[in-house]
Every structure is written in C-alpha cells, then in structure tokens.
mmCIF file of C-alpha atoms in Angstrom:
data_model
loop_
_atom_site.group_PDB
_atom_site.id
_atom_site.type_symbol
_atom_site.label_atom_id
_atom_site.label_comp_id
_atom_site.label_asym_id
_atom_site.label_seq_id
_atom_site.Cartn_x
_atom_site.Cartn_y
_atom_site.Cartn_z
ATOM 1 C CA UNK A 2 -18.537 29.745 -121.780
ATOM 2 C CA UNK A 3 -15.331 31.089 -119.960
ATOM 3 C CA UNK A 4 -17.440 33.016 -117.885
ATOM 4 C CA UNK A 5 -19.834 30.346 -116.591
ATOM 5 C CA UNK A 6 -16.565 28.624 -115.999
ATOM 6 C CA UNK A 7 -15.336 30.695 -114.363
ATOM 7 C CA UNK A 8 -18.153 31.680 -112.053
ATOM 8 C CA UNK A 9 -18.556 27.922 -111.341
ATOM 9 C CA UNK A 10 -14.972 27.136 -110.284
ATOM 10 C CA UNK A 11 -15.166 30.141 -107.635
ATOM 11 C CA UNK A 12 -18.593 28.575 -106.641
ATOM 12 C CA UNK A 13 -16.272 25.399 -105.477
ATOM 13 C CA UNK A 14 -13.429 27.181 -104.562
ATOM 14 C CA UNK A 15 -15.758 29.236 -102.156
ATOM 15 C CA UNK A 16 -17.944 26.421 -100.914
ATOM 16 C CA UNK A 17 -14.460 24.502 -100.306
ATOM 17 C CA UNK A 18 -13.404 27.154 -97.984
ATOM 18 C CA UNK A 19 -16.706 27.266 -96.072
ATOM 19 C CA UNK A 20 -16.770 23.672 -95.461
ATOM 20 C CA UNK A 21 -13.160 23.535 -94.273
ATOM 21 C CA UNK A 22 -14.131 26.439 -91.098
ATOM 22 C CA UNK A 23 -17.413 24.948 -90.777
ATOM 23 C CA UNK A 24 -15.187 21.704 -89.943
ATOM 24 C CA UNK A 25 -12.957 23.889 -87.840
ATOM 25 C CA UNK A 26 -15.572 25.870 -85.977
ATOM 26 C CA UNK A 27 -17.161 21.776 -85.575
ATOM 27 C CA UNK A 28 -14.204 20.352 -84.116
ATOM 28 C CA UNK A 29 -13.349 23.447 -81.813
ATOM 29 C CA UNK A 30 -17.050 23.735 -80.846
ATOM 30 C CA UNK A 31 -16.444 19.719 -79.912
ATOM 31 C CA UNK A 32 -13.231 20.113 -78.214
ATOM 32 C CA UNK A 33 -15.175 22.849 -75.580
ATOM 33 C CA UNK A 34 -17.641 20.487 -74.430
ATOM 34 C CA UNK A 35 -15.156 17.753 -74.162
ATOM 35 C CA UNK A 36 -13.297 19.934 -71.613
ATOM 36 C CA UNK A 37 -16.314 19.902 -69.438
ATOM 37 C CA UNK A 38 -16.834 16.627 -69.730
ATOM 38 C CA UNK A 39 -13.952 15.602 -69.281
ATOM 39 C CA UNK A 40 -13.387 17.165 -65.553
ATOM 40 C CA UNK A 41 -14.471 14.361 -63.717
ATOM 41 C CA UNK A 42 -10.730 12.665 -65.666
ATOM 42 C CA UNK A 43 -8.567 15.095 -63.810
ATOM 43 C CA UNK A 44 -8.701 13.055 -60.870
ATOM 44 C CA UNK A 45 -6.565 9.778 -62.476
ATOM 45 C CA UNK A 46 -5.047 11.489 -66.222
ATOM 46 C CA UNK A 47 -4.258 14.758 -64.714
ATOM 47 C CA UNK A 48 -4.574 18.345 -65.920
ATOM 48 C CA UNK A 49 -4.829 18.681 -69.818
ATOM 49 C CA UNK A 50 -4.265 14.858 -69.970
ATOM 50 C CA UNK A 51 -1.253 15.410 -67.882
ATOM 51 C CA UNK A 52 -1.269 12.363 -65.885
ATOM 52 C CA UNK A 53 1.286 12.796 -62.517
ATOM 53 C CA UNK A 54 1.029 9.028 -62.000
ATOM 54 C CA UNK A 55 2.805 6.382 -63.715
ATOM 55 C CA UNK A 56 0.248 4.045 -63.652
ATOM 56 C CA UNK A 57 -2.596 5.745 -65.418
ATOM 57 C CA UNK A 58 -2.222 6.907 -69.315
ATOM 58 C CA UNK A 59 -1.099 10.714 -70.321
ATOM 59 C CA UNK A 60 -4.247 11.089 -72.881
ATOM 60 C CA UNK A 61 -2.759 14.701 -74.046
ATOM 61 C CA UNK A 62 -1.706 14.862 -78.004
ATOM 62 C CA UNK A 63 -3.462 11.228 -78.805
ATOM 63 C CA UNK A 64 -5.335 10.646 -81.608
ATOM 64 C CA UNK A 65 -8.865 11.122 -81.901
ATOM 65 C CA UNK A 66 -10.047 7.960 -83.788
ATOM 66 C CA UNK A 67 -7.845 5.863 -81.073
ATOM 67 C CA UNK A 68 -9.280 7.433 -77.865
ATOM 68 C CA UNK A 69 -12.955 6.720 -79.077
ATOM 69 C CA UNK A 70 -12.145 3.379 -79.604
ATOM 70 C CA UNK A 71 -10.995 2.352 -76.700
ATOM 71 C CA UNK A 72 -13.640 4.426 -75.006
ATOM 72 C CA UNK A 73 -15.996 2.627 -76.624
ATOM 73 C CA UNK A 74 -14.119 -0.899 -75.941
ATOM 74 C CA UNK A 75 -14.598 0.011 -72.444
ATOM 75 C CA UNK A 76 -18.055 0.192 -72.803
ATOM 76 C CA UNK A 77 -18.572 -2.905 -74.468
ATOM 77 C CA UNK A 78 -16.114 -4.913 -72.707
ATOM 78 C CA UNK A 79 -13.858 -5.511 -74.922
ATOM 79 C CA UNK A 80 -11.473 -3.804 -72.653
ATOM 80 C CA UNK A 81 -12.066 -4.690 -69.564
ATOM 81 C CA UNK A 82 -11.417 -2.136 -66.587
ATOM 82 C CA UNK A 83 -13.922 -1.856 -63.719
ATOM 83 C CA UNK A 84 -13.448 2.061 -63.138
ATOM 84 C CA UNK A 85 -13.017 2.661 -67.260
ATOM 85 C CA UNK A 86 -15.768 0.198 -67.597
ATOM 86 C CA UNK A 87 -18.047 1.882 -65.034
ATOM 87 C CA UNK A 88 -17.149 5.824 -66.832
ATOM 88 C CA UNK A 89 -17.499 4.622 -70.568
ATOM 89 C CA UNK A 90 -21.007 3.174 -69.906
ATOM 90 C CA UNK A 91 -22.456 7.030 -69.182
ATOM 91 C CA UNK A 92 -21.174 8.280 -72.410
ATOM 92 C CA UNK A 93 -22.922 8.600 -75.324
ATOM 93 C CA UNK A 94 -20.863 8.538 -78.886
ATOM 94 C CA UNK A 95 -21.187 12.228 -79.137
ATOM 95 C CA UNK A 96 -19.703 12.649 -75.417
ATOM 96 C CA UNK A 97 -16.793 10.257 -76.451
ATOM 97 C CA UNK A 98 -15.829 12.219 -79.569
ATOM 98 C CA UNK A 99 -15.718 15.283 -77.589
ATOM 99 C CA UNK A 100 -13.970 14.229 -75.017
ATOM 100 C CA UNK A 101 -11.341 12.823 -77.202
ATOM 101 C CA UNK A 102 -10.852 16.178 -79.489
ATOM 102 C CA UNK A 103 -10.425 17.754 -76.139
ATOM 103 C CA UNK A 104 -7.397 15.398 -75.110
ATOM 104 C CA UNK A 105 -6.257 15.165 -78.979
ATOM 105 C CA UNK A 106 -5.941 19.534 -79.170
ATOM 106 C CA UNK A 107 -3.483 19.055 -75.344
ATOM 107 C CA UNK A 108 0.150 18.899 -75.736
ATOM 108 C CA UNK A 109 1.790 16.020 -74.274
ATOM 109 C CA UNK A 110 4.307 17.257 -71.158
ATOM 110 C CA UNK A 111 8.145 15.522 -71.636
ATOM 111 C CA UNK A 112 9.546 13.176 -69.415
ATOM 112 C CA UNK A 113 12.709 13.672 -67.648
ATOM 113 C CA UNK A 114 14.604 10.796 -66.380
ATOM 114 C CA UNK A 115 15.564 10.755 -62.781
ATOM 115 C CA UNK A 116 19.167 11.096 -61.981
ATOM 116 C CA UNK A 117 21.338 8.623 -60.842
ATOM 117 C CA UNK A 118 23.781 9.206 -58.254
ATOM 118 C CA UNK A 119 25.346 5.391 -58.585
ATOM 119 C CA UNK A 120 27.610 5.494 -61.336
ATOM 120 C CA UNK A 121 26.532 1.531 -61.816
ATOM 121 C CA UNK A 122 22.998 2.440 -61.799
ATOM 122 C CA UNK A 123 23.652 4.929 -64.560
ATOM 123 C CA UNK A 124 25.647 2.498 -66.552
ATOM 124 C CA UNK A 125 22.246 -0.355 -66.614
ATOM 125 C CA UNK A 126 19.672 2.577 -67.127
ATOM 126 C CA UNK A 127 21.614 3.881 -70.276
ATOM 127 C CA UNK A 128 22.265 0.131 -71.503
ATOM 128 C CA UNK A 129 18.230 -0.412 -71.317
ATOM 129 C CA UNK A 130 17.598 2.479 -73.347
ATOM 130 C CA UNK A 131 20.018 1.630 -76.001
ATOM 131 C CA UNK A 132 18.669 -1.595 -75.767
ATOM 132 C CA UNK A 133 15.011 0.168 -76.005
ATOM 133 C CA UNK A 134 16.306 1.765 -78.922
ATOM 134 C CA UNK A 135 17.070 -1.235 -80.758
ATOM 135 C CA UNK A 136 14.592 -2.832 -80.245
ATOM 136 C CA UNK A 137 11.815 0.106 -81.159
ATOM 137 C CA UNK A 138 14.164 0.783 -84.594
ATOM 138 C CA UNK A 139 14.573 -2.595 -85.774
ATOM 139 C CA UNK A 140 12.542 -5.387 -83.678
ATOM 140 C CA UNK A 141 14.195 -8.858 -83.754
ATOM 141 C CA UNK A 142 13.562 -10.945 -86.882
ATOM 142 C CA UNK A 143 14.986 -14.061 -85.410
ATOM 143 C CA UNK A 144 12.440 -13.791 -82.625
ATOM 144 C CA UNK A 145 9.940 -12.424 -84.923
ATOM 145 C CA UNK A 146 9.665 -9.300 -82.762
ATOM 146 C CA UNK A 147 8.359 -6.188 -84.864
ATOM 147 C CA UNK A 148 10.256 -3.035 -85.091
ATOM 148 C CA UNK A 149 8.035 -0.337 -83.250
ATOM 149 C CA UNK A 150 8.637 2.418 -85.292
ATOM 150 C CA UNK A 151 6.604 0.255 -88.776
ATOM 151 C CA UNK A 152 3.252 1.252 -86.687
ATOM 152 C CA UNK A 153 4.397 4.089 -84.273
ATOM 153 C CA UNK A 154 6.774 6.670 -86.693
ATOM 154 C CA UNK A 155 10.733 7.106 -85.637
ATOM 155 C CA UNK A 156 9.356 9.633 -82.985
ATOM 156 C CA UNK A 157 6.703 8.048 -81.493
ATOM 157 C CA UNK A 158 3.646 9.905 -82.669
ATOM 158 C CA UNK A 159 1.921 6.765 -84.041
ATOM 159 C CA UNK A 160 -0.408 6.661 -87.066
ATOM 160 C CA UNK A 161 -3.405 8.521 -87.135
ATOM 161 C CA UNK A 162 -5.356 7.139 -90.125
ATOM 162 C CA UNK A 163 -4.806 3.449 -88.885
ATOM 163 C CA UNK A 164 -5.479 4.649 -85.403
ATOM 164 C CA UNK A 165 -1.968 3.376 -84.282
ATOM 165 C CA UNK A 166 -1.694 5.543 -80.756
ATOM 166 C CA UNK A 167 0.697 8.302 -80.087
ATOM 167 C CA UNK A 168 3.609 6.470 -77.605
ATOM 168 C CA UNK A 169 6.525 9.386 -77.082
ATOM 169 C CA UNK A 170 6.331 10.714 -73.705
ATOM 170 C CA UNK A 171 3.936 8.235 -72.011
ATOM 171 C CA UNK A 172 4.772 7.028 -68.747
ATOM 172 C CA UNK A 173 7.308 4.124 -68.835
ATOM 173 C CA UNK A 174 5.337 2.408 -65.842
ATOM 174 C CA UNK A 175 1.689 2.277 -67.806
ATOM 175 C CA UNK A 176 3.721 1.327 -71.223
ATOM 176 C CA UNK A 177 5.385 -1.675 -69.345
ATOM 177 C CA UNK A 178 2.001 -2.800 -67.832
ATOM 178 C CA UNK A 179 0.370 -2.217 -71.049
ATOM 179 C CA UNK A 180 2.464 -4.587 -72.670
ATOM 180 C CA UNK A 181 2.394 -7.205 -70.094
ATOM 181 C CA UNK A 182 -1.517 -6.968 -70.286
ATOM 182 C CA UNK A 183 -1.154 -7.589 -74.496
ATOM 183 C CA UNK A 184 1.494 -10.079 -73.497
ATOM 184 C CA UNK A 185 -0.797 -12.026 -70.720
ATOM 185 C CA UNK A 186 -3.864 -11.740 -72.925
ATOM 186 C CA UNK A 187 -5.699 -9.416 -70.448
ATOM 187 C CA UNK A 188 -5.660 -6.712 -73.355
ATOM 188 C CA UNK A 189 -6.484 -7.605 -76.565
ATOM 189 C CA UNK A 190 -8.606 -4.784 -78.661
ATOM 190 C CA UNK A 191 -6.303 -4.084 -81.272
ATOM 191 C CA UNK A 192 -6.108 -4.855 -85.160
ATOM 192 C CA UNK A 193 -5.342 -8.797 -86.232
ATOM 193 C CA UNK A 194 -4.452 -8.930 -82.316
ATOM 194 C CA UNK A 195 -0.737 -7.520 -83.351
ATOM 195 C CA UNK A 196 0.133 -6.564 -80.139
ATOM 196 C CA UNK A 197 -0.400 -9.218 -78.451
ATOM 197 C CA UNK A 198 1.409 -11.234 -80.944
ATOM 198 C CA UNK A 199 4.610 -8.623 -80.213
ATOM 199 C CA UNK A 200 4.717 -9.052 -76.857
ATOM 200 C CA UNK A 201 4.004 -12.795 -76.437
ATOM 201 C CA UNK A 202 7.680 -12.681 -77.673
ATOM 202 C CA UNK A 203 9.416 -10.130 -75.753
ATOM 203 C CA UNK A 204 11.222 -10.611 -72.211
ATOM 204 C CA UNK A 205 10.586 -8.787 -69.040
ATOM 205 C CA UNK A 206 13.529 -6.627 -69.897
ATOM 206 C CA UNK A 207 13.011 -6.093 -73.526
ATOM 207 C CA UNK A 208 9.222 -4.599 -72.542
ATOM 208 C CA UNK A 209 11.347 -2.448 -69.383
ATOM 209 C CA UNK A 210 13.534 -1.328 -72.046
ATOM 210 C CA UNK A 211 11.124 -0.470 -75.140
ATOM 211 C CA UNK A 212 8.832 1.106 -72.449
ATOM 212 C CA UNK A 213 11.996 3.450 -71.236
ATOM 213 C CA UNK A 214 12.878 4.591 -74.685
ATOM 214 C CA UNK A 215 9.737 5.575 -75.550
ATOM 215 C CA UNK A 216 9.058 7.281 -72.604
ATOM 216 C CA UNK A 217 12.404 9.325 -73.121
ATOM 217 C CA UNK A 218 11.050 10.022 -77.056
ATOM 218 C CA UNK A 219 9.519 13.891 -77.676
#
C-alpha cells in the first residue's frame, strides 16, 4: 500500500513539473511571435515598449490580462481610437495574447525628471509631486477621491489578477491625458466605470500632479 502510494504521489509530483515547463516553453514560445508581430508598434511605443514620446503609452512590464483587454476594446469599440481601432481589427485573439506576453516579458525604462535651472520652477515641480504623492497614498475622502495605491500597489506595479495596469514609469503626458479622457467620458472600459468616477473629481492640477508622481515611481 505504501508503495502504490508512493509511486502515485511521484506520478503527480512529476506530471506537476511537466505541466509547469510545458506552460513555460507555451508562454516563451508566445512571447517570440509576439515580437514579430509586434514590429509594426515600434513606430508609436518604441523599442521593447519603450515609447520616446510622451503622448503614446510605454507597453513594456504591463500585464498580460490588461493589454488584451484593451486590445480587444479597441477592436470592438469600446475604446475608441482611429489608429488603435484600425490595428486591433487585424488581430486575431491568439495575435493579441502574443503580442501582449511580448510587451509583459520587456522591462519598463525609468524616467528622469528634467532639471530646472529656475530655483522657482524647482520649488512648484517638487510641491506637485508631494502633492502627487498625497494624493496617490491616501486620495481625498472629503472629495471622495480614491487613494491610488488600493488598485495600483505603493510602487505602482498595479494588480495583475484584477487586471489593474502597471502605472510606475509611464509617461506623465499620456497619464494626464488618460485621466482627462476617464474624466471627460471619452474613456470608459474599465471595471464599475471606477476611473471615471476618480477623475470626475479631481482638478487639473491634482491629475498634473498624480500623473508626475507616478511617472517619477520605479
């Protein structure tokens, strides 16, 4: 009887194994084609998911579940941008989980803040990002403004079962139109609509200073 045990328990312990570097050997095998597909994104999110210009998304280091989702709420329309509109619709599923192992396996490059020869200038920029910081540690309950860090982590790297996206490092530009476009209504594809809700309540300069912090976060 201990034998058959035995044998049985190295039966799962074996099986276990192979599943877990069939899984591996799946996701890297997914991950290569992604990186061809995804050459035609150089052009707009840069190298690796790099992006060199503020106004279009570093996609290195996000989360799998959250890039296919937004791929695919591209495609339907959910999301509406004409050129992310036009891309989405020539992927299949398959193409869009690829593509977004590929960007999940990049590391995210760090921003550096530019510096400021005014010694007034220097003063507001560092009062926005303590202000940033505030506001992504602890919200405002008066206002009803959520802390950031109860969906996105104290560092930034967002949730990945709840498909919460990865923030730190992200271009302050795209964050601060991001939020304007939850905050207008324009963007609206996310769970219970809780973004929009959040920014619906935040001014100008609380989104310019959230956006800041976050993009100083690694």
């Amino acid at each position: 009887m201990q034998k058959k045990s035995l044998v049985f328990a190295l039966t799962v312990l074996l099986s276990g194994g192979a599943t877990q570097v069939y899984a591996q050997m799946t996701h890297a095998d997914s991950a290569n084609a992604g990186k061809q597909k995804a050459a035609s994104c150089v052009s707009c999110h840069g190298e690796h998911g790099n992006s060199t210009m503020p106004m279009f998304p570093k996609l290195a280091g996000q989360h799998t579940n959250y890039l296919v989702q937004q791929l695919q709420a591209f495609k339907s329309g959910v999301r509406q941008d004409p050129m992310m509109g036009a891309i989405a619709m020539t992927l299949t599923d398959e193409d869009m989980t690829n593509i977004a192992n590929y960007y999940s396996d990049q590391k995210i490059t760090t921003e550096s803040l530019a510096e400021e020869d005014d010694a007034d200038e220097l003063k507001q920029r560092d009062a926005l990002i303590a202000q940033g910081t505030d506001l992504y540690r602890n919200g405002d309950i008066k206002r009803e403004v959520s802390a950031c860090i109860a969906c996105h982590g104290p560092y930034g790297d967002g949730n990945k079962p709840a498909s919460f996206p990865s923030l730190k490092s992200q271009h302050a530009d795209y964050l601060v139109k991001s939020l304007n476009d939850f905050k207008s209504g324009k963007r609206s594809n996310n769970n219970l609509n809780m973004m929009h809700m959040i920014a619906g309540k935040m001014s100008d300069a609380e989104i310019k200073a959230v956006a800041l912090r976050i993009s100083t976060m690694k």
